[in-house]
Short mmCIF file of C-alpha atoms (C1' of nucleotides) in Angstrom, two decimals:
data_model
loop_
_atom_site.label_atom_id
_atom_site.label_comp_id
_atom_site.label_asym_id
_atom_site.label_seq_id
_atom_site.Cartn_x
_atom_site.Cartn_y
_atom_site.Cartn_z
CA UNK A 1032 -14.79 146.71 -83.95
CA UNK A 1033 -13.78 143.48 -83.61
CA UNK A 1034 -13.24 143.03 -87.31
CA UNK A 1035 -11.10 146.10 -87.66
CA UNK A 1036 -8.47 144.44 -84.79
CA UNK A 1037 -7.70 141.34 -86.29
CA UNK A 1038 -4.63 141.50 -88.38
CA UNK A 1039 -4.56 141.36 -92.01
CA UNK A 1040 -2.05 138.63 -91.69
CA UNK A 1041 -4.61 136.65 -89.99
CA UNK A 1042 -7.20 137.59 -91.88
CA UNK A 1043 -5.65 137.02 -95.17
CA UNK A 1044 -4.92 133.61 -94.07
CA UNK A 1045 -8.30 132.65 -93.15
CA UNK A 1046 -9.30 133.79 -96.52
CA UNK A 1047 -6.79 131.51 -98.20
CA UNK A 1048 -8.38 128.54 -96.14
CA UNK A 1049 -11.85 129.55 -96.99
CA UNK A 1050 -10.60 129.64 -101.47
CA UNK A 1051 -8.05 126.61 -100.70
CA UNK A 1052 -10.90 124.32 -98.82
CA UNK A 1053 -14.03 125.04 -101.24
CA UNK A 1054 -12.29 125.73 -104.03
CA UNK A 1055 -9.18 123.34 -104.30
CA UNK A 1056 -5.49 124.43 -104.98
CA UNK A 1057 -6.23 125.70 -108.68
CA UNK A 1058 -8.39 128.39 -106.19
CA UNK A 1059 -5.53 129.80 -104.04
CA UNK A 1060 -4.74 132.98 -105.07
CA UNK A 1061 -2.93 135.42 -104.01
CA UNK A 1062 -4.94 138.43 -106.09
CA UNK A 1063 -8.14 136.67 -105.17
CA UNK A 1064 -7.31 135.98 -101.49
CA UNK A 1065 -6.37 140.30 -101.61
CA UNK A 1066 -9.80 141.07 -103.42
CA UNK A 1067 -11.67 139.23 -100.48
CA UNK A 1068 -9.57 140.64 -97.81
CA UNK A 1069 -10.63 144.26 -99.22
CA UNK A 1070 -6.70 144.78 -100.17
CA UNK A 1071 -5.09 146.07 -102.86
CA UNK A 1072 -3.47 143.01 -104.87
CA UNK A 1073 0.29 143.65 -103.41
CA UNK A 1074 -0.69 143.82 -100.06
CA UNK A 1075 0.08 140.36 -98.89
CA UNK A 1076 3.51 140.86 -99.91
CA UNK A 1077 3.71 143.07 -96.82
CA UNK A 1078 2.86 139.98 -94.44
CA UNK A 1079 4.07 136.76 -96.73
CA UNK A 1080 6.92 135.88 -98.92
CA UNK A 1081 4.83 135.57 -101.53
CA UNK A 1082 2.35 132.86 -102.25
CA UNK A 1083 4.58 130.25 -100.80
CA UNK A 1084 4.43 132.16 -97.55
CA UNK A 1085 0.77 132.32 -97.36
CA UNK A 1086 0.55 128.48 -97.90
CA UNK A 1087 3.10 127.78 -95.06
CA UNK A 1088 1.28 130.12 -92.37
CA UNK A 1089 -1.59 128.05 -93.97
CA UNK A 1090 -0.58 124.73 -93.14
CA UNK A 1091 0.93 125.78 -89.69
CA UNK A 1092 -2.87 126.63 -89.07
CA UNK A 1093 -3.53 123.12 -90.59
CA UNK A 1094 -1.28 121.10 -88.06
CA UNK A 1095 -2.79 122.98 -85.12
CA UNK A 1096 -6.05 121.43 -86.05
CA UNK A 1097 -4.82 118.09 -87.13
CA UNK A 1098 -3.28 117.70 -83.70
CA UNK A 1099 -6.40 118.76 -82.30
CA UNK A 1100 -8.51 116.36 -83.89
CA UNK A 1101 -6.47 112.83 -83.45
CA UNK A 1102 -6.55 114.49 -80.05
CA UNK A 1103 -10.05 114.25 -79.18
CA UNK A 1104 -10.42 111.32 -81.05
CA UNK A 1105 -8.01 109.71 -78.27
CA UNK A 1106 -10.01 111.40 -75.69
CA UNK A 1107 -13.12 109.63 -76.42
CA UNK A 1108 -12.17 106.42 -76.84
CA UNK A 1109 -11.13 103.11 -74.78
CA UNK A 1110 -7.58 103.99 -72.93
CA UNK A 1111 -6.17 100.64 -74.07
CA UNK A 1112 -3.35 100.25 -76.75
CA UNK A 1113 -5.89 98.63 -79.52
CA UNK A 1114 -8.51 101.50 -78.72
CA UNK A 1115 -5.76 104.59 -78.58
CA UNK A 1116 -4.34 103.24 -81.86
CA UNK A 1117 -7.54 103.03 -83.67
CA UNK A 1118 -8.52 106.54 -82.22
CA UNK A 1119 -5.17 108.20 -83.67
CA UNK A 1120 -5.53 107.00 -86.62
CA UNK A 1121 -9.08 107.42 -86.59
CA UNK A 1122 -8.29 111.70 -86.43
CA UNK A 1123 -6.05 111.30 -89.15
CA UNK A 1124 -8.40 110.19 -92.16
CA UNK A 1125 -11.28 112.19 -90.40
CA UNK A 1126 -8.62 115.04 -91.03
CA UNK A 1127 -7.94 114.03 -94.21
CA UNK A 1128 -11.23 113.91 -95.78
CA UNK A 1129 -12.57 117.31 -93.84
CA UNK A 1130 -9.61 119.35 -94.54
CA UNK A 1131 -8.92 117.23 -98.08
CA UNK A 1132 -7.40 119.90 -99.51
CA UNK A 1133 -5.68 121.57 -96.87
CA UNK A 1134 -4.31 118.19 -95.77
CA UNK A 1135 -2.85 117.91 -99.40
CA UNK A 1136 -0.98 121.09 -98.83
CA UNK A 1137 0.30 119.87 -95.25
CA UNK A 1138 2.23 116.97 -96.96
CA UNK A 1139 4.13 118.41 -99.10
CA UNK A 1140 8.24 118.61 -100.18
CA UNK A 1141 9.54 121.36 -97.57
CA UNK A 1142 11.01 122.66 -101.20
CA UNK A 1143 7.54 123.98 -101.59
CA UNK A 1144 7.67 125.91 -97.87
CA UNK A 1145 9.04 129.39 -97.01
CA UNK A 1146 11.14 128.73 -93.99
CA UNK A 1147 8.84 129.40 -90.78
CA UNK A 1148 9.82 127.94 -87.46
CA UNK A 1149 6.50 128.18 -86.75
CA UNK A 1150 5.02 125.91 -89.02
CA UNK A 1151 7.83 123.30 -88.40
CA UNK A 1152 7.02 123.81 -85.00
CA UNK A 1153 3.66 123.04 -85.37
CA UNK A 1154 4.25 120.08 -88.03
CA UNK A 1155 6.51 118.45 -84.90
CA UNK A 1156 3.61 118.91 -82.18
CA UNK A 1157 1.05 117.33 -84.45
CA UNK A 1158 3.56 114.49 -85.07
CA UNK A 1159 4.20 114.66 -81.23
CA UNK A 1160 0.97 112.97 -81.05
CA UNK A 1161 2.04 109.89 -82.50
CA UNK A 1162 5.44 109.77 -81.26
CA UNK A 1163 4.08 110.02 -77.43
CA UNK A 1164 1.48 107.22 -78.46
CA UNK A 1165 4.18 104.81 -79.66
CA UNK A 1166 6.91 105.44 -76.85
CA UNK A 1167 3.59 104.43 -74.26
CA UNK A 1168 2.55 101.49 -76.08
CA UNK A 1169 5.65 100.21 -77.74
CA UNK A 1170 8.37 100.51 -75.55
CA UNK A 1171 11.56 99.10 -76.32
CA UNK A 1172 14.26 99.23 -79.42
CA UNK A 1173 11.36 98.83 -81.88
CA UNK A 1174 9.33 101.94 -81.50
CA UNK A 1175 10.74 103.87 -83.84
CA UNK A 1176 9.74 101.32 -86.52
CA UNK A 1177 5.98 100.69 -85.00
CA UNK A 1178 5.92 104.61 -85.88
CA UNK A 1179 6.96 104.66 -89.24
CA UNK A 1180 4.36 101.65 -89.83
CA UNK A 1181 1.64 103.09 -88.51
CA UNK A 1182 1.95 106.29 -89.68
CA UNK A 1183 2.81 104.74 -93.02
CA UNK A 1184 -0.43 102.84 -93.15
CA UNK A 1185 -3.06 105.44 -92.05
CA UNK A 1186 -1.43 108.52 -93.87
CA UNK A 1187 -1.35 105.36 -97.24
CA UNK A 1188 -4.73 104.76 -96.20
CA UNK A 1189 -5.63 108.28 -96.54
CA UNK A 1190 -4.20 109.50 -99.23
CA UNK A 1191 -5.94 106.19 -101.44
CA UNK A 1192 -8.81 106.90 -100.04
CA UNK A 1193 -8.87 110.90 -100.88
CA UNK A 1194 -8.00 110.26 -104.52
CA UNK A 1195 -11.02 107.27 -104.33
CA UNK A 1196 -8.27 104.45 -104.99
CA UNK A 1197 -10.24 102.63 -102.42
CA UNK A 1198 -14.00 103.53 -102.24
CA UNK A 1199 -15.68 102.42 -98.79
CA UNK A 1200 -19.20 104.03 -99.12
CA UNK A 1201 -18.93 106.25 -96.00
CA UNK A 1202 -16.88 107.90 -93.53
CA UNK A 1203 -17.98 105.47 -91.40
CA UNK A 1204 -17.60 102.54 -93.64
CA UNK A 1205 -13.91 103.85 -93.97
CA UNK A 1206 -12.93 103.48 -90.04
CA UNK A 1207 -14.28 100.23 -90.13
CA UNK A 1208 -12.52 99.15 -93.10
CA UNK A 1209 -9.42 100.48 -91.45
CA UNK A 1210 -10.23 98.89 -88.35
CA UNK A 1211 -10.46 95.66 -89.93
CA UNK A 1212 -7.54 96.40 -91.08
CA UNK A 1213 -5.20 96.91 -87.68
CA UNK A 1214 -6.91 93.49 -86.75
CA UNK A 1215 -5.44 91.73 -89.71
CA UNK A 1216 -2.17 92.82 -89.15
CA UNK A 1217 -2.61 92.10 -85.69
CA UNK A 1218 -0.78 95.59 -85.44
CA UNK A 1219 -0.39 96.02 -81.73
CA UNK A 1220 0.29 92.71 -81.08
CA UNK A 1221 -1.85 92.08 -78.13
CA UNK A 1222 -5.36 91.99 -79.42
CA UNK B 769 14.79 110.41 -140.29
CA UNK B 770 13.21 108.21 -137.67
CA UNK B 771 13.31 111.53 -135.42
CA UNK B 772 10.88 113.02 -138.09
CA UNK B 773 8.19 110.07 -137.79
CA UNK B 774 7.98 109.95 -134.66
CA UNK B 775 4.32 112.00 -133.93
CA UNK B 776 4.52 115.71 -132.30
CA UNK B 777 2.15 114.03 -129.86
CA UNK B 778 4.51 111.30 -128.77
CA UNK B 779 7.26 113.79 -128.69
CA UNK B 780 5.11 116.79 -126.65
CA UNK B 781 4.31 113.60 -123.88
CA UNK B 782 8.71 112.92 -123.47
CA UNK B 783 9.27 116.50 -123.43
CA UNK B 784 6.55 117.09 -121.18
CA UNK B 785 7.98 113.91 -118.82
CA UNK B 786 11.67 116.11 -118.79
CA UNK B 787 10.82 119.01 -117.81
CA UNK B 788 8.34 117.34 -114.92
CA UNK B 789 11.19 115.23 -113.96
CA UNK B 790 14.24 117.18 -113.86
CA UNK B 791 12.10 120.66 -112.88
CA UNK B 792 9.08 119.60 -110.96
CA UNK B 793 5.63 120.34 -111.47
CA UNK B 794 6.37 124.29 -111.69
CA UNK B 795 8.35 123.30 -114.48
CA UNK B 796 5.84 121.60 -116.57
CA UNK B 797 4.27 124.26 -118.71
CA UNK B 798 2.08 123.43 -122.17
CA UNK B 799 4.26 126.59 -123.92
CA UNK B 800 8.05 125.51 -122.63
CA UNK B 801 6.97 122.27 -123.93
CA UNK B 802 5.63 123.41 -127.19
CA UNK B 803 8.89 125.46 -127.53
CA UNK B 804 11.22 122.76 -126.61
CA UNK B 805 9.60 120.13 -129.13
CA UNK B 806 9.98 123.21 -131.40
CA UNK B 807 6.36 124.14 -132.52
CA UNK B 808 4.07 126.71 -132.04
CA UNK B 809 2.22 127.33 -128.47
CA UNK B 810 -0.83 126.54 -129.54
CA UNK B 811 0.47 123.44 -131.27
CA UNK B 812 -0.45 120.91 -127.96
CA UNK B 813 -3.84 122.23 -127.97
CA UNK B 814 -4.49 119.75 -131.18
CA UNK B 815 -3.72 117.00 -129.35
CA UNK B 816 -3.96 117.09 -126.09
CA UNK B 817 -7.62 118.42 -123.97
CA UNK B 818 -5.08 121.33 -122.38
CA UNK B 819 -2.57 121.13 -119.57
CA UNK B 820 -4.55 118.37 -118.20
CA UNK B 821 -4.76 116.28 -121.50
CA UNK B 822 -1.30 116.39 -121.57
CA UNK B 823 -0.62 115.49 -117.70
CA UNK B 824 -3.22 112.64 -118.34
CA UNK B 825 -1.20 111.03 -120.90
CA UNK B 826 1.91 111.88 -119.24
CA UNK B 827 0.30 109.50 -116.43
CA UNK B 828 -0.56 106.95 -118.63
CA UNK B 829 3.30 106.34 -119.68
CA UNK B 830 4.12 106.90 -116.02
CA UNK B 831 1.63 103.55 -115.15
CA UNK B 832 3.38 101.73 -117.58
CA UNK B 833 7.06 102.38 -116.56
CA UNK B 834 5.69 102.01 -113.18
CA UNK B 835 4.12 97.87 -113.39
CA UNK B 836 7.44 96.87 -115.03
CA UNK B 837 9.34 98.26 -112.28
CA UNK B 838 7.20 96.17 -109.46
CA UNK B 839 7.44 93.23 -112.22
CA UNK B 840 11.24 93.25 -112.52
CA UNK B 841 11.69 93.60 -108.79
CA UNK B 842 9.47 90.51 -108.14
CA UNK B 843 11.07 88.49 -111.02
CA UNK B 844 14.58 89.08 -109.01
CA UNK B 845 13.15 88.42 -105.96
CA UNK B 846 12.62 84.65 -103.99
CA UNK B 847 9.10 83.04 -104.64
CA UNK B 848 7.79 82.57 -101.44
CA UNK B 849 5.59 85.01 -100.33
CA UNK B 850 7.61 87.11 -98.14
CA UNK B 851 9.70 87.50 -100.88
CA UNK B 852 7.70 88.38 -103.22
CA UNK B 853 5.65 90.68 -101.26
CA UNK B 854 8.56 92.90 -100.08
CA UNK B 855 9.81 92.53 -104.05
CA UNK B 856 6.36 94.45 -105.59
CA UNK B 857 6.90 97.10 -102.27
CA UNK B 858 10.76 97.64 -102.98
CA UNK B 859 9.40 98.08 -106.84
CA UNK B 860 6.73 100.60 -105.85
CA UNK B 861 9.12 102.63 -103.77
CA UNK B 862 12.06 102.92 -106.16
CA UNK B 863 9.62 104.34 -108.41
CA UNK B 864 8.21 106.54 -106.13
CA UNK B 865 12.02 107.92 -105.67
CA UNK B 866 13.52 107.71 -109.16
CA UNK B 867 10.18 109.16 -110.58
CA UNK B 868 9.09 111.48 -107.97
CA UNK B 869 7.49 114.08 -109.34
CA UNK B 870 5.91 111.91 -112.37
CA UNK B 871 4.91 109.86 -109.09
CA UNK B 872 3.32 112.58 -107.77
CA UNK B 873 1.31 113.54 -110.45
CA UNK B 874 -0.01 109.47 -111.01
CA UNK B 875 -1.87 109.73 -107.91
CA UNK B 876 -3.73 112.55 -107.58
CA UNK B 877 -7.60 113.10 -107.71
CA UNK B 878 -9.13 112.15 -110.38
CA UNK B 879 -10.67 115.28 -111.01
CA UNK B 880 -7.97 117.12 -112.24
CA UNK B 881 -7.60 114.67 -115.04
CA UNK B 882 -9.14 114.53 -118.39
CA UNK B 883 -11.00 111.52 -119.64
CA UNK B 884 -8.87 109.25 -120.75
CA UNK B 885 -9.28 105.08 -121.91
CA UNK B 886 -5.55 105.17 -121.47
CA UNK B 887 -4.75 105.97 -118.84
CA UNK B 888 -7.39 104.20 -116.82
CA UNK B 889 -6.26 100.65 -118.67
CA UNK B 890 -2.52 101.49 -117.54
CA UNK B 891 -3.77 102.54 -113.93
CA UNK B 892 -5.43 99.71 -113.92
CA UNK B 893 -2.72 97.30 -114.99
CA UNK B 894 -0.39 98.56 -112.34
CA UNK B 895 -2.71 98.24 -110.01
CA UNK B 896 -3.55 94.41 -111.00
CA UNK B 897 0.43 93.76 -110.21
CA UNK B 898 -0.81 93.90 -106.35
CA UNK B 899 -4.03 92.55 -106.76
CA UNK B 900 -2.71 89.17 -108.91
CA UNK B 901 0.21 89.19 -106.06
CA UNK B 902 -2.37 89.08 -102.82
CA UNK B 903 -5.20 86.72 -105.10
CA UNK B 904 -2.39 84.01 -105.20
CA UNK B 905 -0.77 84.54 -101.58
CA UNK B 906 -4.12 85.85 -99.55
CA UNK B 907 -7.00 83.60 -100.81
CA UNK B 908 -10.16 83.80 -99.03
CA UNK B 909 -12.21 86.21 -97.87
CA UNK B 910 -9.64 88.77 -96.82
CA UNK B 911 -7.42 89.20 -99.92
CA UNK B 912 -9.24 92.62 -100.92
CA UNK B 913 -8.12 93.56 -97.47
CA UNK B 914 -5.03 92.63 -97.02
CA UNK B 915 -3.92 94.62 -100.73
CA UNK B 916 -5.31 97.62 -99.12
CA UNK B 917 -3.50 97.00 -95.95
CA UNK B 918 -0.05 96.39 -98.13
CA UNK B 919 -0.88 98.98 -100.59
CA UNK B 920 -1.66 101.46 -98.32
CA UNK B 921 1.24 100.65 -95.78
CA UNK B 922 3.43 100.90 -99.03
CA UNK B 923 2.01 104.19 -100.39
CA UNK B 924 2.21 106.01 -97.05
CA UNK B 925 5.42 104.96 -96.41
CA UNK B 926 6.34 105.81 -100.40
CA UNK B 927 5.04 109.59 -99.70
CA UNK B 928 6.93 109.91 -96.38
CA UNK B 929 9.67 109.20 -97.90
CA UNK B 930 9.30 111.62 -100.71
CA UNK B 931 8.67 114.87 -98.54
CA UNK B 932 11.41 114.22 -96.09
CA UNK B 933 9.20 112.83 -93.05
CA UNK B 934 11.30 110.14 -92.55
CA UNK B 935 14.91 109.65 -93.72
CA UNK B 936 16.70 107.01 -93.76
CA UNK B 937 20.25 107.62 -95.50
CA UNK B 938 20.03 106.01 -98.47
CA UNK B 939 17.77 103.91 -101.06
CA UNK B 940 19.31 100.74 -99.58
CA UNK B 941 18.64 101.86 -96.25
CA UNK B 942 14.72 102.34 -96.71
CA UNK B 943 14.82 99.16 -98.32
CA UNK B 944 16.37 97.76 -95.28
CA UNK B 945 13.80 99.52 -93.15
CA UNK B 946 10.65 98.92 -94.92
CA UNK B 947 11.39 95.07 -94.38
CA UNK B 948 11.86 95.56 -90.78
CA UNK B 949 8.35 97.17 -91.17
CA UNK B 950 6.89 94.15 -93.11
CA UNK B 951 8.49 92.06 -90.51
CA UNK B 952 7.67 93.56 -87.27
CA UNK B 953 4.12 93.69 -88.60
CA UNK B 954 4.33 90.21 -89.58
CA UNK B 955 2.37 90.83 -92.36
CA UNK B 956 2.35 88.03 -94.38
CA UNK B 957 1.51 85.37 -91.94
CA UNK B 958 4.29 82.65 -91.90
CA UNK B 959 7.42 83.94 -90.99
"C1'" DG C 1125 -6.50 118.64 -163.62
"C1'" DA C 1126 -9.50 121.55 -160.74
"C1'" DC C 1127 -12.00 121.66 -156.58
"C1'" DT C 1128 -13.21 120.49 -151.94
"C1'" DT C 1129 -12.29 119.01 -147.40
"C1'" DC C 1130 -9.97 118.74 -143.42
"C1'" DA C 1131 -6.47 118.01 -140.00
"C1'" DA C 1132 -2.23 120.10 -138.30
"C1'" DC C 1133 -0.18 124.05 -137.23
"C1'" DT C 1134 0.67 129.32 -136.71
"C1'" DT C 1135 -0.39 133.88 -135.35
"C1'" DG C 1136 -2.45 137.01 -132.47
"C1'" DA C 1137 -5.11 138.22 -128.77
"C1'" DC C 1138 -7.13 137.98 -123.94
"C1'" DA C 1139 -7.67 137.54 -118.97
"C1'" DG C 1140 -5.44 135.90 -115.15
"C1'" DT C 1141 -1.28 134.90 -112.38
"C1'" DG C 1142 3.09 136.12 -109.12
"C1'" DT C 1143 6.33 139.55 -108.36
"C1'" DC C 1144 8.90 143.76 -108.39
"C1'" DA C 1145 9.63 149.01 -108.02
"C1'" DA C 1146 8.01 153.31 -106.83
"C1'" DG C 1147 5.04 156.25 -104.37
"C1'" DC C 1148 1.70 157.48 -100.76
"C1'" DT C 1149 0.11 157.96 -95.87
"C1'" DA C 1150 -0.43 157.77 -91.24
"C1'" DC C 1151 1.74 157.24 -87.05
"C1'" DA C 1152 5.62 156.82 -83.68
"C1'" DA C 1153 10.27 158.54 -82.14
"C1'" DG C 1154 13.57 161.89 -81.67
"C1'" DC D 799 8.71 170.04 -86.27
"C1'" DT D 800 11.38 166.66 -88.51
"C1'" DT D 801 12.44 162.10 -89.57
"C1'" DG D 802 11.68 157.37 -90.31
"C1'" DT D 803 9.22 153.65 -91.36
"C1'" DA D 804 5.64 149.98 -91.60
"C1'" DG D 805 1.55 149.12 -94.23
"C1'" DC D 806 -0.60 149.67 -98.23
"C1'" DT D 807 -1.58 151.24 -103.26
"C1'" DT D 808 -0.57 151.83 -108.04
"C1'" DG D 809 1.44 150.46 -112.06
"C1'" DA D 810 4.17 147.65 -114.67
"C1'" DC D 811 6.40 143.24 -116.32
"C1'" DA D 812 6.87 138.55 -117.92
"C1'" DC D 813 4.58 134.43 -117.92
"C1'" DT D 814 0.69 131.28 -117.99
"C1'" DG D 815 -3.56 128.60 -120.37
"C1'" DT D 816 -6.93 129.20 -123.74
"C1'" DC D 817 -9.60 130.80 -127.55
"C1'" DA D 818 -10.47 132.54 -132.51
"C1'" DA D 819 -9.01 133.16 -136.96
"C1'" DG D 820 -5.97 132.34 -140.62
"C1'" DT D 821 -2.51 129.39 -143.21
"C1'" DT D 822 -0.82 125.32 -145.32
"C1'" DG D 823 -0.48 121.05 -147.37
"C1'" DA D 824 -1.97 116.66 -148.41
"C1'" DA D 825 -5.77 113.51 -149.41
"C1'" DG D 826 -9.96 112.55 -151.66
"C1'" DT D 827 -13.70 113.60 -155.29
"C1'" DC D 828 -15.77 115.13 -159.43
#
DNA sequence: GACTTCAACTTGACAGTGTCAAGCTACAAG
DNA sequence: CTTGTAGCTTGACACTGTCAAGTTGAAGTC
């Protein structure tokens, strides 16, 4: 019953997620994504602008999560700067590596988007997170730079690290490398 | 008369890099590039391992292009290590604009590459640009960190860039802003 | 000189892709 | 009852990468 009342929008984008995720981009297909919904090949037409539709309700999916995750990672960790900083950025490479492929998709040329207010609305919230983070902790005419950096590191950090340019053995090896990392630069200045 | 000596492979790898650079990845198609270089479709197939053979040494020219560009910044650029430092980043991001999509295509999993000597040696090489850079300016114990720190910071900031995440007007104005980066973070350690 | 070998290339075919046009069908509105 | 229409199917098209077989021409061998 359940089954029958969840759209085929929805469900065609969960299938995507399921072929993009274990299968990589060369996976994502419309025609298969249709087979596995149980629809006839042109059906997603009805519900996407074509491919490039699918993969933008994709990612809008994709920031919902990657919001969620830096998030929690926040949630559990010490309330000072050094701690929230390290937590954020934390959620990001855990995202990264979980949701590899997905996370590819996410950061991407908006060339390669349908236009969707709802996935740039859910690109901005997930970006909120870091924005809010900074305006706490660095206050003043320099936050919008502290931003940039720090989202230029870990996001530099993860990518290098998904295409095994830099090869800490674990996921945990990887957050302390990283860690190490924010010390050298003595990134929040406090420490 | 030279045009004839030059080898259908060398000339299949410069089409190839045209029609990635001026039309983008969807652009870059073994049979447009067959047809352009005016042979048969099947014609690549002889020298390259597919699509991917062809990418691979498309990368391999790309690594090449892409050393001397952090080289010829840093040879323009002050000794010291501040200097030199923001030299090899302004290098690595002018690339990462001028060549974007070839840019792109450099640093992606290694997976989706075929085996290739070549391109490994030139990855390699342009990598060593960074690593000779932080050997001579970060001795000790922390050098391997510190070049992931600055290549990392560099990268990220290099992919933001690219996909519109942050914009600054111009070239010269992300030039101007990845220094305030380097600065605020005080990265090198003198200042 | 005749024969063999072989690499480079062509031709033709195949399955798979995204996308478009036309038709079907069930359901809601009038 | 009629009309519309959203959701879906069917069928077609051009395009893709790749494979198999055939052609060609030049180099080497007897």
């Amino acid at each position: 019953m359940q089954e029958s009342e969840i759209s085929l929008r929805d469900k065609l984008i969960d299938t995507g997620l399921k072929l993009l995720l274990e299968g990589g981009p060369e996976a994502l297909t419309l025609r298969k994504c249709a087979q596995l919904a149980g629809v006839s090949h042109a059906a997603p037409a009805h519900h996407f602008a074509g491919l490039r539709g699918l993969k933008t309700a994709m990612v809008g999916r994709g920031h919902e999560i990657f919001a969620q995750m830096m998030r929690d990672e926040m949630d559990a960790a010490p309330k000072d700067k050094n701690g929230q900083i390290l937590a954020i950025c934390q959620g990001y490479i855990q995202f990264s590596q979980q949701y590899r492929h997905l996370f590819n998709l996410m950061f991407v040329p908006p060339a390669e988007f349908a236009p969707d207010p709802a996935r740039d609305d859910a690109a901005k919230a997930s970006r909120d997170v870091l924005t809010a983070l900074c305006k706490q902790h660095f206050p003043g005419p320099n936050q919008h730079f502290y931003e940039i950096a720090i989202w230029s590191l870990v996001h530099g950090y993860s990518k290098l690290l998904e295409i095994g340019r830099v090869q800490p053995g674990s996921q945990s090896q990887a957050d302390i490398e990283f860690a190490k990392i924010l010390k050298l630069l003595d990134f929040p200045g406090t420490q």
